[in-house]
Coordinates of C-alpha atoms and ligand atoms in Angstrom, one line a residue:
M20 CA 113.6 111.2 130.9
K21 CA 115.2 113.1 128.3
V22 CA 115.6 110.9 125.1
L23 CA 117.1 112.2 121.6
Q24 CA 115.9 111.2 118.6
V25 CA 119.1 110.4 116.3
S26 CA 117.8 110.2 112.2
A27 CA 119.6 111.9 108.9
E28 CA 114.9 112.6 107.6
F29 CA 112.5 114.5 108.7
F30 CA 109.2 115.2 107.9
P31 CA 108.2 118.2 106.5
L32 CA 112.0 119.5 106.4
L33 CA 113.4 116.5 104.2
K34 CA 111.8 113.5 103.0
T35 CA 112.5 110.5 100.8
G36 CA 111.0 108.4 102.8
G37 CA 108.8 106.4 105.2
L38 CA 111.9 107.5 107.7
A39 CA 111.0 110.8 107.7
D40 CA 107.3 109.8 108.1
V41 CA 108.0 108.1 111.3
A42 CA 111.2 110.7 112.8
G43 CA 108.8 113.8 111.8
A44 CA 106.0 111.6 114.7
L45 CA 107.4 109.9 116.9
P46 CA 108.9 113.1 119.3
L47 CA 105.3 114.3 119.2
A48 CA 104.2 111.6 120.7
L49 CA 106.6 110.9 122.9
A50 CA 106.1 114.3 124.6
D51 CA 102.8 114.0 124.4
V52 CA 103.5 110.6 127.3
G53 CA 104.9 112.9 129.3
Q54 CA 109.1 112.6 127.5
D55 CA 111.3 115.3 127.3
V56 CA 112.5 114.8 123.8
R57 CA 115.2 116.5 121.1
V58 CA 115.9 115.7 117.7
L59 CA 119.7 115.9 116.4
L60 CA 119.4 116.3 112.5
P61 CA 122.4 116.7 109.6
G62 CA 121.8 120.6 108.6
F63 CA 121.4 119.6 105.3
P64 CA 120.4 122.9 103.4
S65 CA 116.7 122.2 104.2
I66 CA 117.0 120.9 107.5
R67 CA 119.1 124.0 108.7
A68 CA 116.2 126.7 106.4
G69 CA 113.0 125.0 108.7
V70 CA 115.7 125.4 111.6
A71 CA 116.0 128.9 112.0
D72 CA 115.7 130.0 115.7
A73 CA 119.3 127.7 115.7
L74 CA 121.8 128.7 117.9
P75 CA 125.7 127.5 119.0
V76 CA 125.2 125.4 121.9
A77 CA 128.7 123.8 121.3
E78 CA 131.7 122.8 119.3
F79 CA 133.8 119.6 119.1
D80 CA 135.9 117.8 117.0
T81 CA 135.9 114.9 115.5
P82 CA 138.0 111.7 115.0
W83 CA 139.5 112.7 111.7
G84 CA 139.9 116.9 113.5
Q85 CA 137.8 118.4 111.6
R86 CA 135.8 121.5 113.9
V87 CA 132.2 121.8 113.7
L88 CA 129.3 123.4 115.3
L89 CA 127.0 121.3 117.3
R90 CA 123.5 124.4 117.0
L91 CA 120.5 124.5 118.9
G92 CA 116.5 125.5 118.1
H93 CA 112.8 124.4 117.6
I94 CA 111.3 123.1 113.8
S95 CA 107.4 124.5 113.7
V96 CA 105.1 121.3 113.5
G97 CA 101.5 122.6 112.3
E98 CA 100.7 124.3 115.1
R99 CA 103.4 122.4 117.9
Q100 CA 107.4 122.4 118.8
V101 CA 110.5 120.1 118.4
A102 CA 113.7 120.6 120.0
A103 CA 116.8 120.3 117.5
Y104 CA 120.2 119.5 117.8
V105 CA 121.4 121.0 114.2
I106 CA 125.4 119.8 113.2
D107 CA 126.9 122.9 111.2
A108 CA 129.1 121.1 108.9
P109 CA 128.6 122.8 105.4
A110 CA 131.8 120.7 104.3
L111 CA 129.9 118.0 104.4
Y112 CA 126.5 118.8 104.6
D113 CA 125.9 122.0 102.2
R114 CA 124.9 119.8 99.3
P115 CA 121.3 119.5 97.2
G116 CA 119.2 117.4 96.9
N117 CA 119.0 114.0 97.9
P118 CA 121.1 113.5 101.2
Y119 CA 122.6 110.9 100.0
E120 CA 123.7 110.7 96.7
D121 CA 124.7 113.5 94.2
A122 CA 123.1 114.3 90.7
H123 CA 124.0 111.3 88.8
G124 CA 122.9 109.4 91.7
Q125 CA 125.5 107.6 92.8
P126 CA 126.6 107.5 96.7
Y127 CA 128.3 110.6 98.1
G128 CA 132.6 109.9 98.0
D129 CA 132.0 110.9 101.7
N130 CA 129.3 109.5 103.1
H131 CA 131.1 107.3 105.8
R132 CA 132.1 110.3 107.2
R133 CA 129.0 112.7 106.9
F134 CA 126.8 110.1 108.8
A135 CA 130.2 109.1 111.2
L136 CA 129.5 112.8 112.7
L137 CA 125.2 112.4 112.8
G138 CA 126.2 109.2 115.6
F139 CA 129.8 111.1 117.0
A140 CA 127.4 114.2 117.9
A141 CA 124.8 112.1 119.8
A142 CA 127.4 110.4 121.5
R143 CA 129.5 112.9 122.3
L144 CA 125.3 114.7 123.7
A145 CA 125.1 111.4 125.7
A146 CA 128.8 112.2 127.3
G147 CA 127.2 115.1 128.5
L148 CA 128.4 117.6 125.0
D149 CA 125.6 120.4 125.9
G150 CA 125.8 120.9 129.0
A151 CA 122.1 121.9 130.2
W152 CA 120.8 118.5 128.8
R153 CA 121.5 115.6 128.3
P154 CA 120.0 112.4 127.3
K155 CA 119.5 109.1 128.8
V156 CA 118.9 108.0 125.7
V157 CA 119.4 107.9 122.5
H158 CA 117.0 106.4 119.0
A159 CA 119.6 106.2 116.7
H160 CA 117.3 105.2 113.7
D161 CA 118.8 103.2 109.8
W162 CA 122.6 103.1 109.5
H163 CA 122.8 106.8 109.2
A164 CA 122.6 107.3 113.4
A165 CA 124.0 103.6 113.7
L166 CA 127.3 104.4 114.6
A167 CA 125.9 106.5 118.0
P168 CA 125.2 103.2 120.3
A169 CA 129.3 102.2 118.6
Y170 CA 130.2 105.7 120.1
M171 CA 128.8 104.9 122.8
A172 CA 129.9 102.0 123.7
F173 CA 133.9 102.8 123.5
D174 CA 132.9 106.6 125.5
G175 CA 134.2 106.0 128.4
S176 CA 132.9 108.5 130.4
I177 CA 129.2 108.1 129.1
H178 CA 128.5 104.8 132.6
R179 CA 126.3 102.0 132.6
G180 CA 122.9 103.8 134.3
D181 CA 123.4 107.7 132.4
A182 CA 122.7 106.5 128.7
A183 CA 121.6 103.3 126.9
S184 CA 121.3 103.2 123.5
V185 CA 117.9 102.0 121.0
F186 CA 118.4 101.4 117.5
T187 CA 116.0 100.6 115.1
V188 CA 115.8 99.6 111.9
H189 CA 113.7 100.5 109.2
N190 CA 114.9 98.5 106.4
L191 CA 118.0 96.3 106.8
A192 CA 118.8 95.9 103.3
F193 CA 120.3 99.8 103.4
Q194 CA 123.3 99.4 105.4
G195 CA 126.4 101.6 105.1
L196 CA 129.1 99.2 103.8
F197 CA 132.3 101.3 103.2
D198 CA 135.9 100.6 102.7
H199 CA 137.1 99.4 105.3
G200 CA 140.7 102.0 105.3
H201 CA 137.4 104.5 106.2
F202 CA 137.3 102.8 109.7
L203 CA 140.9 103.7 111.0
E204 CA 139.1 108.0 109.8
L205 CA 136.2 106.9 113.2
G206 CA 137.9 107.2 116.8
L207 CA 137.1 104.0 116.8
P208 CA 139.5 101.3 118.4
H209 CA 140.8 98.5 116.3
S210 CA 139.4 95.8 118.2
A211 CA 135.2 97.0 116.9
F212 CA 136.6 96.2 113.6
D213 CA 136.2 92.3 114.6
I214 CA 133.8 90.0 113.3
N215 CA 131.7 90.6 116.9
G216 CA 131.9 94.6 116.2
V217 CA 131.7 96.9 112.6
E218 CA 133.4 94.1 110.3
F219 CA 130.9 92.8 107.5
Y220 CA 132.6 90.6 105.0
G221 CA 135.8 92.7 105.4
H222 CA 133.4 95.7 104.9
L223 CA 132.1 98.4 107.5
S224 CA 129.0 98.0 108.2
F225 CA 127.1 101.1 109.6
M226 CA 124.8 98.9 110.2
K227 CA 125.7 96.0 111.9
A228 CA 127.2 98.2 114.3
G229 CA 123.9 99.0 115.4
L230 CA 122.7 96.2 115.5
F231 CA 126.1 94.9 117.3
Y232 CA 125.9 97.8 119.7
A233 CA 123.2 99.4 121.2
D234 CA 121.3 98.3 124.7
R235 CA 118.1 97.3 122.5
L236 CA 116.6 97.0 118.8
T237 CA 113.3 97.6 117.0
T238 CA 111.7 97.4 113.7
V239 CA 108.8 99.3 112.7
S240 CA 106.4 96.3 112.3
P241 CA 106.4 93.1 114.0
T242 CA 106.4 89.5 110.7
Y243 CA 109.7 92.4 109.2
A244 CA 111.1 91.2 112.6
L245 CA 111.1 87.1 112.6
E246 CA 111.8 88.3 108.9
I247 CA 115.1 89.8 109.6
Q248 CA 116.6 86.4 111.3
T249 CA 115.4 84.4 109.1
P250 CA 118.8 83.9 105.7
E251 CA 116.3 84.6 102.7
Q252 CA 115.8 88.8 104.4
G253 CA 119.1 88.4 107.2
C254 CA 120.7 90.2 104.7
G255 CA 123.8 88.1 106.0
L256 CA 122.9 89.8 109.7
Q257 CA 120.1 86.7 110.3
G258 CA 122.7 85.3 112.8
L259 CA 123.6 88.6 115.1
L260 CA 120.2 89.3 114.8
R261 CA 118.8 85.3 116.3
G262 CA 122.4 86.0 119.0
R263 CA 119.7 89.1 119.7
S264 CA 116.2 88.4 119.5
R265 CA 115.4 88.8 123.2
Q266 CA 116.7 92.8 123.1
L267 CA 114.4 92.8 119.3
T268 CA 111.0 93.7 119.5
G269 CA 109.0 95.0 116.3
I270 CA 106.3 97.7 116.9
L271 CA 104.5 98.8 114.4
N272 CA 104.4 101.8 113.4
A273 CA 100.8 104.2 113.4
V274 CA 99.3 107.1 111.2
D275 CA 99.7 110.4 112.1
E276 CA 96.1 111.7 112.3
A277 CA 97.7 115.4 112.0
V278 CA 98.9 115.0 108.2
W279 CA 96.3 111.9 106.8
N280 CA 93.5 112.3 108.5
P281 CA 90.5 112.6 105.3
S282 CA 88.2 114.1 107.6
T283 CA 90.5 117.6 107.6
D284 CA 93.1 117.7 105.0
A285 CA 92.9 120.7 103.1
L286 CA 95.5 118.9 100.4
L287 CA 91.8 117.3 99.5
P288 CA 89.4 119.0 97.4
A289 CA 86.7 117.6 99.6
R290 CA 86.5 115.8 103.4
F291 CA 84.9 112.8 104.0
D292 CA 85.4 110.2 106.6
V293 CA 83.6 107.4 107.7
D294 CA 80.4 108.4 108.8
R295 CA 80.5 111.4 105.7
P296 CA 81.3 108.7 102.6
A297 CA 80.2 111.4 100.3
G298 CA 82.9 113.7 99.4
K299 CA 85.2 110.8 98.5
A300 CA 83.0 110.3 94.8
Q301 CA 84.0 114.5 94.8
C302 CA 87.5 113.0 95.3
K303 CA 87.5 110.0 92.6
A304 CA 85.8 112.8 90.2
E305 CA 88.0 115.5 90.4
L306 CA 91.4 113.3 90.6
Q307 CA 90.3 111.2 87.3
A308 CA 89.6 114.9 85.7
Q309 CA 92.5 115.9 86.3
L310 CA 95.3 113.0 85.4
G311 CA 92.8 113.1 82.7
L312 CA 91.6 109.6 83.4
A313 CA 87.9 108.4 82.3
V314 CA 85.5 110.4 83.9
R315 CA 83.6 107.3 85.3
P316 CA 82.2 106.5 88.8
D317 CA 81.5 103.3 88.3
A318 CA 85.3 102.2 87.4
P319 CA 87.3 101.0 90.1
L320 CA 90.6 103.3 89.8
F321 CA 93.5 101.8 92.0
T322 CA 96.7 103.4 92.7
V323 CA 100.5 103.4 93.3
I324 CA 103.0 105.9 95.3
S325 CA 105.8 104.6 95.6
R326 CA 109.6 104.8 95.5
L327 CA 110.4 102.4 91.9
T328 CA 112.4 100.2 92.5
E329 CA 112.8 96.4 93.0
Q330 CA 111.7 96.0 96.8
K331 CA 108.7 97.6 95.7
G332 CA 107.6 94.6 93.0
L333 CA 105.6 97.4 90.5
H334 CA 107.3 95.4 88.4
L335 CA 103.9 92.1 88.9
V336 CA 101.4 95.8 88.4
L337 CA 102.7 96.0 85.3
E338 CA 103.0 92.7 84.1
T339 CA 98.7 92.5 85.1
L340 CA 97.5 95.8 83.9
D341 CA 96.4 94.4 80.7
T342 CA 94.2 92.2 82.6
L343 CA 93.1 95.4 85.2
I344 CA 92.3 97.9 81.8
G345 CA 90.5 94.6 80.4
L346 CA 88.6 94.6 84.2
G347 CA 87.6 98.1 83.3
G348 CA 89.8 98.9 85.5
Q349 CA 91.8 102.7 86.1
L350 CA 95.7 103.1 87.7
A351 CA 97.1 106.4 88.8
L352 CA 100.6 105.5 89.6
L353 CA 103.0 108.8 91.7
G354 CA 106.6 107.8 92.3
T355 CA 110.4 107.7 90.9
G356 CA 113.0 105.7 91.6
V357 CA 115.2 103.8 88.9
P358 CA 114.2 104.7 85.1
H359 CA 113.7 101.6 83.3
L360 CA 110.0 102.1 85.5
E361 CA 109.6 105.1 85.2
A362 CA 109.7 104.7 81.3
A363 CA 107.6 101.5 81.8
F364 CA 105.1 103.1 83.4
R365 CA 105.0 106.6 80.6
E366 CA 104.8 103.9 78.6
R367 CA 102.0 102.8 79.3
A368 CA 100.3 105.7 80.4
A369 CA 101.2 107.3 77.1
A370 CA 99.1 104.0 75.5
A371 CA 96.2 104.8 77.2
P372 CA 95.0 107.9 78.5
G373 CA 92.2 107.2 79.4
S374 CA 92.9 104.1 81.8
V375 CA 96.5 105.1 82.8
S376 CA 98.0 107.5 84.5
A377 CA 101.4 107.8 86.0
T378 CA 103.4 110.8 87.6
I379 CA 107.1 110.2 87.3
G380 CA 107.6 112.7 90.1
Y381 CA 107.3 113.5 94.5
S382 CA 104.6 115.3 95.3
E383 CA 102.6 115.6 98.9
A384 CA 100.4 117.3 97.1
L385 CA 99.0 114.3 94.5
A386 CA 99.8 111.7 97.2
H387 CA 96.9 112.5 99.2
R388 CA 95.0 113.3 97.0
L389 CA 95.4 110.1 95.6
M390 CA 94.7 108.8 98.4
G391 CA 91.5 110.3 98.7
G392 CA 90.1 109.9 96.0
G393 CA 91.9 106.3 94.8
D394 CA 89.3 103.1 95.7
A395 CA 92.0 100.6 96.7
I396 CA 96.3 101.2 96.8
L397 CA 98.3 98.1 95.4
V398 CA 101.2 97.5 97.4
P399 CA 103.0 94.4 96.5
S400 CA 106.2 94.9 97.4
M401 CA 108.4 92.0 98.1
Y402 CA 109.5 92.7 101.1
E403 CA 108.3 95.8 103.1
P404 CA 109.6 96.6 107.0
C405 CA 106.3 97.8 107.5
G406 CA 105.1 100.4 105.5
L407 CA 103.0 103.4 105.8
T408 CA 100.8 103.9 102.0
Q409 CA 98.5 101.3 102.8
M410 CA 98.4 102.5 106.6
Y411 CA 97.3 105.7 104.9
G412 CA 95.1 103.9 102.6
L413 CA 93.4 102.2 104.9
K414 CA 92.6 105.5 106.7
Y415 CA 91.2 107.1 103.1
G416 CA 88.9 103.7 102.7
S417 CA 91.4 102.7 100.0
L418 CA 91.4 99.0 100.2
P419 CA 94.9 98.0 100.2
L420 CA 96.6 94.8 98.5
V421 CA 99.2 93.5 98.8
H422 CA 101.6 90.6 99.6
R423 CA 101.8 89.0 102.9
V424 CA 105.2 90.2 104.1
G425 CA 106.6 92.1 106.5
G426 CA 104.2 95.1 107.5
L427 CA 102.0 95.0 104.5
A428 CA 100.5 90.9 106.6
D429 CA 99.8 92.5 110.1
T430 CA 98.2 95.5 109.5
V431 CA 96.1 94.3 106.7
V432 CA 92.8 91.2 106.5
D433 CA 92.1 89.8 103.8
S434 CA 88.6 89.7 102.2
T435 CA 88.2 85.6 102.9
P436 CA 84.8 84.7 102.9
D437 CA 84.3 84.1 106.5
A438 CA 86.3 87.9 107.2
L439 CA 84.0 89.3 104.5
S440 CA 80.8 87.1 106.9
G441 CA 82.7 88.5 109.8
G442 CA 83.4 91.6 109.7
S443 CA 87.2 91.7 109.4
A444 CA 88.6 91.8 105.6
T445 CA 90.1 95.7 105.5
G446 CA 90.6 95.0 102.4
F447 CA 93.3 91.8 99.7
V448 CA 96.2 90.0 99.8
F449 CA 98.2 87.6 98.4
D450 CA 100.4 84.9 99.1
R451 CA 102.6 83.8 95.8
F452 CA 104.4 86.7 95.0
D453 CA 104.4 86.6 90.9
A454 CA 101.8 87.8 88.6
E455 CA 100.0 84.5 88.6
G456 CA 98.9 85.8 92.3
F457 CA 99.1 89.2 92.6
T458 CA 95.9 88.2 89.3
G459 CA 94.3 86.3 91.7
A460 CA 93.9 89.4 94.4
L461 CA 93.1 91.9 91.7
R462 CA 90.4 89.5 90.8
R463 CA 88.7 89.4 93.9
A464 CA 89.0 92.9 94.1
F465 CA 86.6 93.2 91.1
E466 CA 84.9 90.8 92.3
L467 CA 83.9 92.6 95.5
Y468 CA 84.4 95.7 93.9
T469 CA 81.0 94.9 91.6
R470 CA 79.2 94.3 94.9
A471 CA 78.8 97.5 95.8
A472 CA 77.0 96.9 99.7
D473 CA 79.8 94.0 100.8
W474 CA 82.8 97.5 99.0
Q475 CA 81.4 99.8 101.8
R476 CA 81.5 97.2 104.4
V477 CA 85.4 96.5 104.2
R478 CA 86.2 100.0 103.3
D479 CA 83.8 100.9 107.2
T480 CA 86.4 98.7 108.5
A481 CA 88.9 99.5 107.0
M482 CA 88.4 103.7 108.0
R483 CA 88.0 102.4 111.2
Q484 CA 90.9 101.0 111.6
H485 CA 93.4 102.4 114.2
A486 CA 96.7 103.0 113.9
D487 CA 97.6 105.6 116.2
W488 CA 101.2 106.8 117.1
H489 CA 100.2 107.3 121.5
T490 CA 100.5 103.6 121.1
A491 CA 103.6 102.8 119.3
A492 CA 104.9 105.5 121.0
T493 CA 104.2 103.6 124.4
R494 CA 105.8 100.9 123.3
Y495 CA 108.8 102.3 122.6
L496 CA 109.2 103.8 125.7
N497 CA 109.0 100.4 127.5
V498 CA 112.0 99.4 124.9
Y499 CA 114.0 102.5 127.0
E500 CA 113.0 101.6 130.3
E501 CA 113.5 98.1 129.5
A502 CA 117.8 99.6 127.7
L503 CA 118.7 101.7 130.9
Q504 CA 118.0 98.2 132.8
Ligands
LIG611 P1 109.1 103.7 102.0 O1 110.1 104.1 103.1 O2 109.5 102.1 101.8 O3 109.8 104.5 101.2 P2 106.7 103.7 103.1 O4 105.4 103.1 102.4 O5 106.5 103.5 104.5 O6 107.9 103.0 102.3 O7 106.9 105.3 103.4 C1 106.0 106.1 102.2 C2 106.4 107.4 102.1 O8 106.7 108.5 101.2 C3 104.3 107.6 101.8 O9 104.7 108.7 103.2 C4 104.5 107.8 100.8 O10 103.2 108.5 101.0 C5 105.6 109.0 101.0 N1 105.2 108.2 99.1 C6 106.4 107.9 97.3 N2 107.0 108.2 97.1 C7 106.1 109.8 96.6 C8 106.0 110.1 96.0 N3 106.6 110.3 94.3 N4 105.5 111.7 95.9 C9 104.7 111.9 97.7 N5 105.4 111.2 98.7 C10 105.6 110.0 97.9
LIG612 C1 111.8 102.3 105.2 C2 110.5 100.9 104.7 C3 109.4 100.9 105.6 C4 108.5 101.6 106.4 C5 109.6 103.1 107.2 C6 109.6 103.9 108.1 O1 111.8 103.1 104.4 O2 111.1 100.5 103.7 O3 108.6 99.5 105.5 O4 107.5 101.9 106.5 O5 111.4 102.5 106.8 O6 109.1 102.9 109.5

C-alpha cells in the first residue's frame, strides 16, 4: 500500500518533542511490514539540508495564490533511507530556530498558511500531483497536518476508494486555533466553517478539521483515547470525539531500537543490557562526575528529561525536592521551556550542587547519558498522550515514576506488593496529582532502592518490556485498511 506520512517534525532532522521520534520511526516500521511509504515535510532549513538530493517533481498554486515547488529526495536514517517530499516555499519556511515560533516565543503570524500548505500539498498528492506515485492513504499527524483530511474531503477529483485519510492526535491541547478571518484564505468551501466542520467557538480550528474530516482517527495510547472523550481532557472536543469513538483507535507508541538501545548506544560511556548490567554502574558514576554531583553509587539518582511546561507536572518535583534530597537522593534534570521553571530548577541546583543538577537546554547526547546513568526517571505529567521518556527509561533500567494518566498508565506497572511478588512491577505510579501523591510514590521508590535484590528484579522486568514499532506498525496498517473500506 502506498502511504504518505505528513508531519511538521522528523527525527533526526527536526525535533521539538516526541512527535519527531514517532514521525521518524513509523515510516521505517511500515516499510518493514511491506508498505511503500513516503513522508511529506515543510521545507524548514534543517529539513532542506537533510534532504540533500531533493529534485523538483511538481509545481502548484496555494489557495492564496502563491506558487510553490514540491521536491522529492531521501532522508538517511542510520543505514536506511526514507523517501521524502519537501515543500519548497522559502517565504513561509526559511526562518531560523523553532518551527512554530519566532525568537520571542510568539507564534508566527502566518502559521495558518504555513501549516495549511502542509495539508494542502498532501491532498494534492492524493489527487495525483506526482504522476509517478499516488498515495492510497494519507496519514496526518497533529494540528500542523490536520487540514489534509479536509482538503481531501472537498477535492472532487478524489473519489471514494481512491484514497483515504487517517489523522493521529499526539496532543489534543495544541489545536491550531486561528482568527476566523483567516478561513477565507484557505480555499475551503464556505460550508466548512460550521460547527460540523472547522469552526470552534467562532475560531478556525485545524485540530477540529482533522477530527471531523478524517476517515479514521488514532491517538497514541489506549487510555488517552478514552480520556479525550471526557470533559476533563477533551479540550472542548469531547463531544465530537465521542460521536466518532467507533472510528477512534489508541495505538501505543514504541521505542526505536536503532536510536534507544543501551546495548548498542554509542552515546553512553559503557553499554549494558539485562544480561550484562555492569555497564550501568559505570554510566552512573561518569554521569555524576560530569554533572558535578557527588559520585556515590548508593545515592538513588532521579532524572527528568522534558519540555518544561505545565503539562509535565514538574512543580511536583520542585515541591518535593527537599524530601528527595533529605532521603539521600540526587536529581539530574535536562529540559527547556517556560522561564519560571527553568529559573526554579537552576536555583535549586545552585543551592545544592552535589545533589541537584539542572541543564537548561536541549541535548540529545545528555538525554541518552541520563537514561543510561539514572536509577529512576520522573514523569509526573498532569496529562500525557503517550510519553516516550518513560518507555526509554524502562529500556535503560531507569525505573519510571509516573502519574497514572494516558500512556503513562498504559506502560508502567506500579510496584505494589502484589505486582512485586508476581514479578510484573516495572516502576512507581501515583494517582493523586499533588505533592502528597507524588511523595508517596517517591518514598516507595526509596524504600525499594534499599532492598537491592528487589530493585534489581524490578529493573530486569522493566528492561525486558517489549515496545516495538513492528507491533504498532501492524496496528496502523489495520486502521489504514479500515479507512479505505
Ligand atoms: P513530548 O512530546 O510531550 O515532549 P515525549 O515523552 O513523547 O514528550 O517525548 C519527548 C522527547 O523529547 C523524547 O525523545 C525526549 O528524550 C526528548 N527531549 C525532551 N526534552 C529534551 C531536552 N531538553 N534535550 C533532549 N531531548 C529532549
Ligand atoms: C506528544 C505528547 C506525548 C507523545 C508524543 C508522541 O508530544 O505530548 O505524550 O508521546 O506526542 O506521540
